[in-house]
Amino acid sequence: MKITSVALLFALSGAAQAAENINFLAFGDGGYHPDYPKTKHIKSPKNKAEFIAAEKADWLEEHRPLEEFNHAPIYVYPGTETATEETGALVVGQAMASLCEKKPCDFAIQLGDNIYPDGAAANDGKDDQKRMDDLILGPLKPLLIQNPELVVYSALGNHDWKTSRRGVKLQTEWMAKQANFHMDGKGYYSYTFGEKGNDVEFFVLDTNMLLSGQHYYEIPLKPDGSEQGLASALASGQAEVEDIEKHEQPVDGEDHRQLAWLANGLKNSTAKWKIVYGHHVLWSIGGTKYDEAHVLRRLILPELCEYADAYIAGHEHDLELLTDDCSRVLPGNTKPKLPLIISGAASKMRGTHTPLANYQEKRYPEYDLVWNKAFTWGFAHIELDNQKDMLNVSFYSTPNDLSGQLVPEQSFSFAHRSE
């Protein structure tokens, strides 16, 4: 077929425009595999029926509707009756590779909990280099074989911090030796991508460090799913101080330095787009992370509302899209709502708490739940459209049958909001 010069010009123009857009994968909590189980599953093994019964008991204890109960697919260790949850890490990796055959994937962001259950240097007698090869690199091999130049920019999560600072250091050192991974040695950092005028600057947080510098309580929800006040919870003996291990406690004000770094970085950034990501959520409907979310909103939401285009997190093992209109922290705000993207289903899955979701919608006018999917494995793909000045986020899942099939879920668009 003969191509005219005008048609060729339009084709080249379209290709140039596509090249100006920035596309990346976002996935979190991908570091789980039954070969690296929790200690309690070794010391107190359960068969399949007992495992599901325990999951249901936890579900009801948290005041979740019985009719919504579900659980992850079950893995039974060969030659035994011992059961635990199956991992979706390998099939999510396959699904991401399938997507990147169809859509551009310039790079990827990893949202923490890269190593379950206790990070590197866990006291389980297993080799840490093999652990990181198995849990971080292994699931992504289909994606990296397809795109050998792709770089994964990683954040730390609470499980990465679980055992010791040595474990964190082992992970950052491992990543420094990998051509396809990047994580700064101090755990938080920034980087830019794209050409000047159509570029994005990412600010990667170590949210575990930020939260470990705070004194706060775990407070159970009321039976109707609403939050109870600290005074009432203390009076009834239900409030428990968040347990911060000694090695997690910030050293020489490193948490305060990170907050100042974020504020100055966002304020002084000259990039067109400014996106912040870390492990812990600002809002969610998972039902167990709301205490941490209150604290993290207090620490960083004002700066995000003023300067950022989105905040991306993992921690909740589901897919969620929420917004905050910033009216509480920036009275009179006229900017578009701040998108809050949760993509924490890369190897584990969890249900959501419908009563809490309903309570938050009524209690917090600044908050809005746009979409969610629970009890699924999956990830997000994000496009920064520099022609329309829109952030486009698409969610994908993969079935519980371990086929690795790519299943499109929902797509949403948000206006560019930073200046």
CSV table of C-alpha atoms in Angstrom, one decimal, residues 89-330:
chain,number,residue,atom,x,y,z
A,89,ALA,CA,3.3,-13.3,42.3
A,90,LEU,CA,4.2,-15.5,39.3
A,91,VAL,CA,0.9,-15.1,37.5
A,92,VAL,CA,0.8,-11.3,38.1
A,93,GLY,CA,4.2,-11.2,36.5
A,94,GLN,CA,2.9,-13.1,33.5
A,95,ALA,CA,-0.1,-10.8,33.3
A,96,MET,CA,2.1,-7.6,33.4
A,97,ALA,CA,4.2,-9.1,30.6
A,98,SER,CA,1.1,-9.7,28.6
A,99,LEU,CA,-0.1,-6.1,29.0
A,100,CYS,CA,3.3,-4.7,28.0
A,101,GLU,CA,3.0,-6.5,24.7
A,102,LYS,CA,-0.1,-4.3,24.0
A,103,LYS,CA,0.6,-1.1,25.8
A,104,PRO,CA,3.8,0.9,26.4
A,105,CYS,CA,5.6,0.2,29.7
A,106,ASP,CA,8.5,2.5,30.1
A,107,PHE,CA,9.4,1.4,33.6
A,108,ALA,CA,7.7,0.1,36.8
A,109,ILE,CA,7.3,1.1,40.4
A,110,GLN,CA,7.3,-1.4,43.2
A,111,LEU,CA,5.3,-0.3,46.3
A,112,GLY,CA,7.0,-2.2,49.1
A,113,ASP,CA,6.7,-5.5,51.0
A,114,ASN,CA,9.0,-6.9,48.4
A,115,ILE,CA,10.1,-9.7,50.8
A,116,TYR,CA,7.6,-11.6,53.0
A,117,PRO,CA,7.3,-12.3,55.8
A,118,ASP,CA,10.3,-10.8,57.7
A,119,GLY,CA,12.4,-9.1,55.0
A,120,ALA,CA,16.0,-10.1,54.4
A,121,ALA,CA,18.1,-11.4,57.3
A,122,ALA,CA,15.1,-13.4,58.6
A,123,ASN,CA,16.1,-15.9,61.3
A,124,ASP,CA,14.9,-18.9,59.2
A,125,GLY,CA,18.2,-20.4,58.0
A,126,LYS,CA,17.6,-19.5,54.4
A,127,ASP,CA,20.0,-17.9,52.1
A,128,ASP,CA,19.2,-14.2,51.6
A,129,GLN,CA,20.5,-13.9,48.0
A,130,LYS,CA,18.3,-16.8,47.0
A,131,ARG,CA,15.4,-15.3,49.0
A,132,MET,CA,15.7,-12.0,47.0
A,133,ASP,CA,16.2,-13.8,43.7
A,134,ASP,CA,13.1,-15.9,44.4
A,135,LEU,CA,10.8,-13.3,45.8
A,136,ILE,CA,11.8,-10.1,44.0
A,137,LEU,CA,13.3,-11.1,40.7
A,138,GLY,CA,11.7,-14.4,40.0
A,139,PRO,CA,8.1,-13.2,39.5
A,140,LEU,CA,9.2,-10.5,37.1
A,141,LYS,CA,11.3,-12.6,34.8
A,142,PRO,CA,8.6,-12.8,32.1
A,143,LEU,CA,8.4,-9.0,32.1
A,144,LEU,CA,12.2,-8.6,32.1
A,145,ILE,CA,12.8,-11.2,29.4
A,146,GLN,CA,10.3,-9.3,27.2
A,147,ASN,CA,11.8,-5.9,28.0
A,148,PRO,CA,15.5,-6.3,29.2
A,149,GLU,CA,15.9,-2.6,29.7
A,150,LEU,CA,12.9,-2.1,32.0
A,151,VAL,CA,13.9,-0.6,35.4
A,152,VAL,CA,11.8,-1.2,38.6
A,153,TYR,CA,12.0,1.7,41.0
A,154,SER,CA,11.3,0.2,44.5
A,155,ALA,CA,10.0,1.4,47.8
A,156,LEU,CA,10.3,-0.3,51.2
A,157,GLY,CA,7.4,-1.7,53.2
A,158,ASN,CA,6.8,-2.7,56.8
A,159,HIS,CA,7.6,-6.4,56.0
A,160,ASP,CA,10.9,-5.3,54.5
A,161,TRP,CA,11.7,-3.7,57.8
A,162,LYS,CA,10.4,-6.5,59.9
A,163,THR,CA,13.6,-8.2,61.2
A,164,SER,CA,16.4,-5.6,61.3
A,165,ARG,CA,18.1,-2.7,59.7
A,166,ARG,CA,20.6,-5.2,58.4
A,167,GLY,CA,17.7,-6.8,56.4
A,168,VAL,CA,16.9,-3.4,54.9
A,169,LYS,CA,20.6,-2.9,54.0
A,170,LEU,CA,20.8,-6.3,52.4
A,171,GLN,CA,17.8,-5.5,50.2
A,172,THR,CA,19.2,-2.1,49.1
A,173,GLU,CA,22.6,-3.7,48.4
A,174,TRP,CA,21.0,-6.5,46.4
A,175,MET,CA,19.1,-4.0,44.3
A,176,ALA,CA,22.2,-1.9,43.7
A,177,LYS,CA,23.7,-5.0,41.9
A,178,GLN,CA,20.7,-5.6,39.7
A,179,ALA,CA,20.5,-3.9,36.3
A,180,ASN,CA,16.7,-3.8,36.4
A,181,PHE,CA,16.1,-2.5,40.0
A,182,HIS,CA,16.8,0.7,41.8
A,183,MET,CA,16.4,1.7,45.4
A,184,ASP,CA,18.4,4.4,47.2
A,185,GLY,CA,20.5,3.3,50.2
A,186,LYS,CA,18.6,5.5,52.6
A,187,GLY,CA,15.2,4.2,51.5
A,188,TYR,CA,13.7,7.4,50.1
A,189,TYR,CA,14.7,9.2,47.0
A,190,SER,CA,13.5,11.0,43.9
A,191,TYR,CA,14.0,10.6,40.1
A,192,THR,CA,12.8,12.1,36.9
A,193,PHE,CA,11.6,10.6,33.7
A,194,GLY,CA,10.8,12.2,30.3
A,195,GLU,CA,11.8,15.2,28.4
A,196,LYS,CA,11.8,18.7,29.9
A,197,GLY,CA,8.4,20.2,29.7
A,198,ASN,CA,6.7,16.8,29.5
A,199,ASP,CA,8.6,15.2,32.4
A,200,VAL,CA,7.6,13.6,35.8
A,201,GLU,CA,9.4,13.6,39.1
A,202,PHE,CA,8.8,10.8,41.5
A,203,PHE,CA,9.2,11.1,45.2
A,204,VAL,CA,9.7,7.6,46.7
A,205,LEU,CA,8.9,7.5,50.5
A,206,ASP,CA,9.9,5.1,53.2
A,207,THR,CA,6.6,5.4,55.0
A,208,ASN,CA,7.5,2.8,57.6
A,209,MET,CA,10.3,5.1,58.8
A,210,LEU,CA,7.8,8.0,58.9
A,211,LEU,CA,5.2,6.0,60.9
A,212,SER,CA,7.9,4.5,63.2
A,213,GLY,CA,8.7,8.0,64.4
A,214,GLN,CA,5.1,8.5,65.7
A,215,HIS,CA,3.3,7.5,68.8
A,216,TYR,CA,-0.2,6.2,67.9
A,217,TYR,CA,-2.7,3.6,68.8
A,218,GLU,CA,-4.4,0.6,67.2
A,219,ILE,CA,-8.1,1.1,67.9
A,220,PRO,CA,-10.7,-1.6,66.8
A,221,LEU,CA,-13.8,-0.5,64.9
A,222,LYS,CA,-17.2,-0.5,66.5
A,223,PRO,CA,-19.5,-3.4,65.5
A,224,ASP,CA,-21.2,-1.1,63.0
A,225,GLY,CA,-17.9,-0.4,61.2
A,226,SER,CA,-17.5,3.1,62.5
A,227,GLU,CA,-14.3,4.4,64.2
A,228,GLN,CA,-14.3,4.9,67.9
A,229,GLY,CA,-12.5,7.7,69.7
A,230,LEU,CA,-9.2,7.2,71.5
A,231,ALA,CA,-10.7,8.2,74.9
A,232,SER,CA,-13.4,5.6,74.7
A,233,ALA,CA,-11.0,2.9,73.4
A,234,LEU,CA,-8.6,3.6,76.3
A,235,ALA,CA,-11.4,3.5,78.8
A,236,SER,CA,-12.5,0.1,77.6
A,237,GLY,CA,-9.0,-1.2,77.4
A,238,GLN,CA,-9.3,-1.7,73.6
A,239,ALA,CA,-6.6,0.8,72.5
A,240,GLU,CA,-3.1,-0.6,72.0
A,241,VAL,CA,0.0,1.4,71.4
A,242,GLU,CA,1.4,0.6,67.9
A,243,ASP,CA,4.3,-1.8,68.5
A,244,ILE,CA,7.4,-0.2,67.1
A,245,GLU,CA,10.5,-2.5,67.2
A,246,LYS,CA,13.7,-0.9,68.5
A,247,HIS,CA,15.5,-1.3,65.1
A,248,GLU,CA,12.6,0.6,63.4
A,249,GLN,CA,12.8,3.7,65.5
A,250,PRO,CA,14.3,6.6,63.5
A,251,VAL,CA,17.9,7.4,64.2
A,252,ASP,CA,19.1,11.0,64.6
A,253,GLY,CA,15.9,12.5,63.2
A,254,GLU,CA,16.0,10.7,59.9
A,255,ASP,CA,12.2,10.7,59.7
A,256,HIS,CA,12.1,14.5,60.2
A,257,ARG,CA,14.8,14.8,57.5
A,258,GLN,CA,12.7,12.8,55.1
A,259,LEU,CA,9.6,15.0,55.7
A,260,ALA,CA,11.6,18.1,55.1
A,261,TRP,CA,13.2,16.6,52.0
A,262,LEU,CA,9.7,15.8,50.6
A,263,ALA,CA,8.3,19.3,51.3
A,264,ASN,CA,11.3,21.0,49.7
A,265,GLY,CA,11.5,18.6,46.8
A,266,LEU,CA,7.8,19.0,45.9
A,267,LYS,CA,7.9,22.8,46.3
A,268,ASN,CA,11.1,23.3,44.2
A,269,SER,CA,10.5,20.6,41.6
A,270,THR,CA,10.4,22.0,38.0
A,271,ALA,CA,8.9,18.8,36.5
A,272,LYS,CA,5.5,19.0,34.9
A,273,TRP,CA,4.2,16.1,36.8
A,274,LYS,CA,4.9,15.3,40.5
A,275,ILE,CA,3.9,11.9,41.8
A,276,VAL,CA,4.6,10.5,45.3
A,277,TYR,CA,4.6,6.9,46.2
A,278,GLY,CA,5.2,4.7,49.2
A,279,HIS,CA,4.0,1.6,50.9
A,280,HIS,CA,1.3,2.8,53.4
A,281,VAL,CA,-2.1,4.2,52.4
A,282,LEU,CA,-3.6,7.6,53.1
A,283,TRP,CA,-7.2,6.3,52.8
A,284,SER,CA,-8.5,2.8,52.2
A,285,ILE,CA,-11.4,0.5,52.8
A,286,GLY,CA,-9.4,-2.6,53.8
A,287,GLY,CA,-10.5,-2.3,57.4
A,288,THR,CA,-7.2,-2.6,59.2
A,289,LYS,CA,-5.0,0.3,58.1
A,290,TYR,CA,-7.1,3.3,59.1
A,291,ASP,CA,-5.1,4.1,62.2
A,292,GLU,CA,-1.9,4.4,60.2
A,293,ALA,CA,-3.7,6.3,57.5
A,294,HIS,CA,-4.8,9.0,60.0
A,295,VAL,CA,-1.2,9.5,61.0
A,296,LEU,CA,0.2,9.5,57.5
A,297,ARG,CA,-2.4,12.0,56.3
A,298,ARG,CA,-1.3,14.3,59.1
A,299,LEU,CA,2.3,14.0,58.1
A,300,ILE,CA,2.2,14.4,54.3
A,301,LEU,CA,-1.2,15.2,52.9
A,302,PRO,CA,-0.9,19.0,53.1
A,303,GLU,CA,2.2,18.9,50.8
A,304,LEU,CA,0.6,16.4,48.5
A,305,CYS,CA,-2.5,18.4,48.1
A,306,GLU,CA,-0.6,21.5,47.3
A,307,TYR,CA,2.0,20.1,44.9
A,308,ALA,CA,1.4,16.5,43.8
A,309,ASP,CA,-0.6,14.9,41.0
A,310,ALA,CA,-1.2,11.6,42.7
A,311,TYR,CA,-0.2,9.4,45.6
A,312,ILE,CA,0.3,5.6,44.9
A,313,ALA,CA,0.5,3.0,47.7
A,314,GLY,CA,0.3,-0.7,48.4
A,315,HIS,CA,-0.1,-2.2,51.9
A,316,GLU,CA,-3.8,-3.2,51.4
A,317,HIS,CA,-3.8,-6.4,49.4
A,318,ASP,CA,-6.4,-5.3,46.9
A,319,LEU,CA,-7.0,-2.7,44.2
A,320,GLU,CA,-8.6,0.6,45.1
A,321,LEU,CA,-9.0,4.1,43.7
A,322,LEU,CA,-9.9,6.9,46.0
A,323,THR,CA,-9.7,10.7,46.0
A,324,ASP,CA,-9.3,13.5,48.6
A,325,ASP,CA,-10.6,16.9,47.6
A,326,CYS,CA,-8.0,18.5,50.0
A,327,SER,CA,-10.7,20.7,51.6
A,328,ARG,CA,-9.7,19.7,55.1
A,329,VAL,CA,-6.0,20.5,54.8
A,330,LEU,CA,-6.2,23.3,52.2
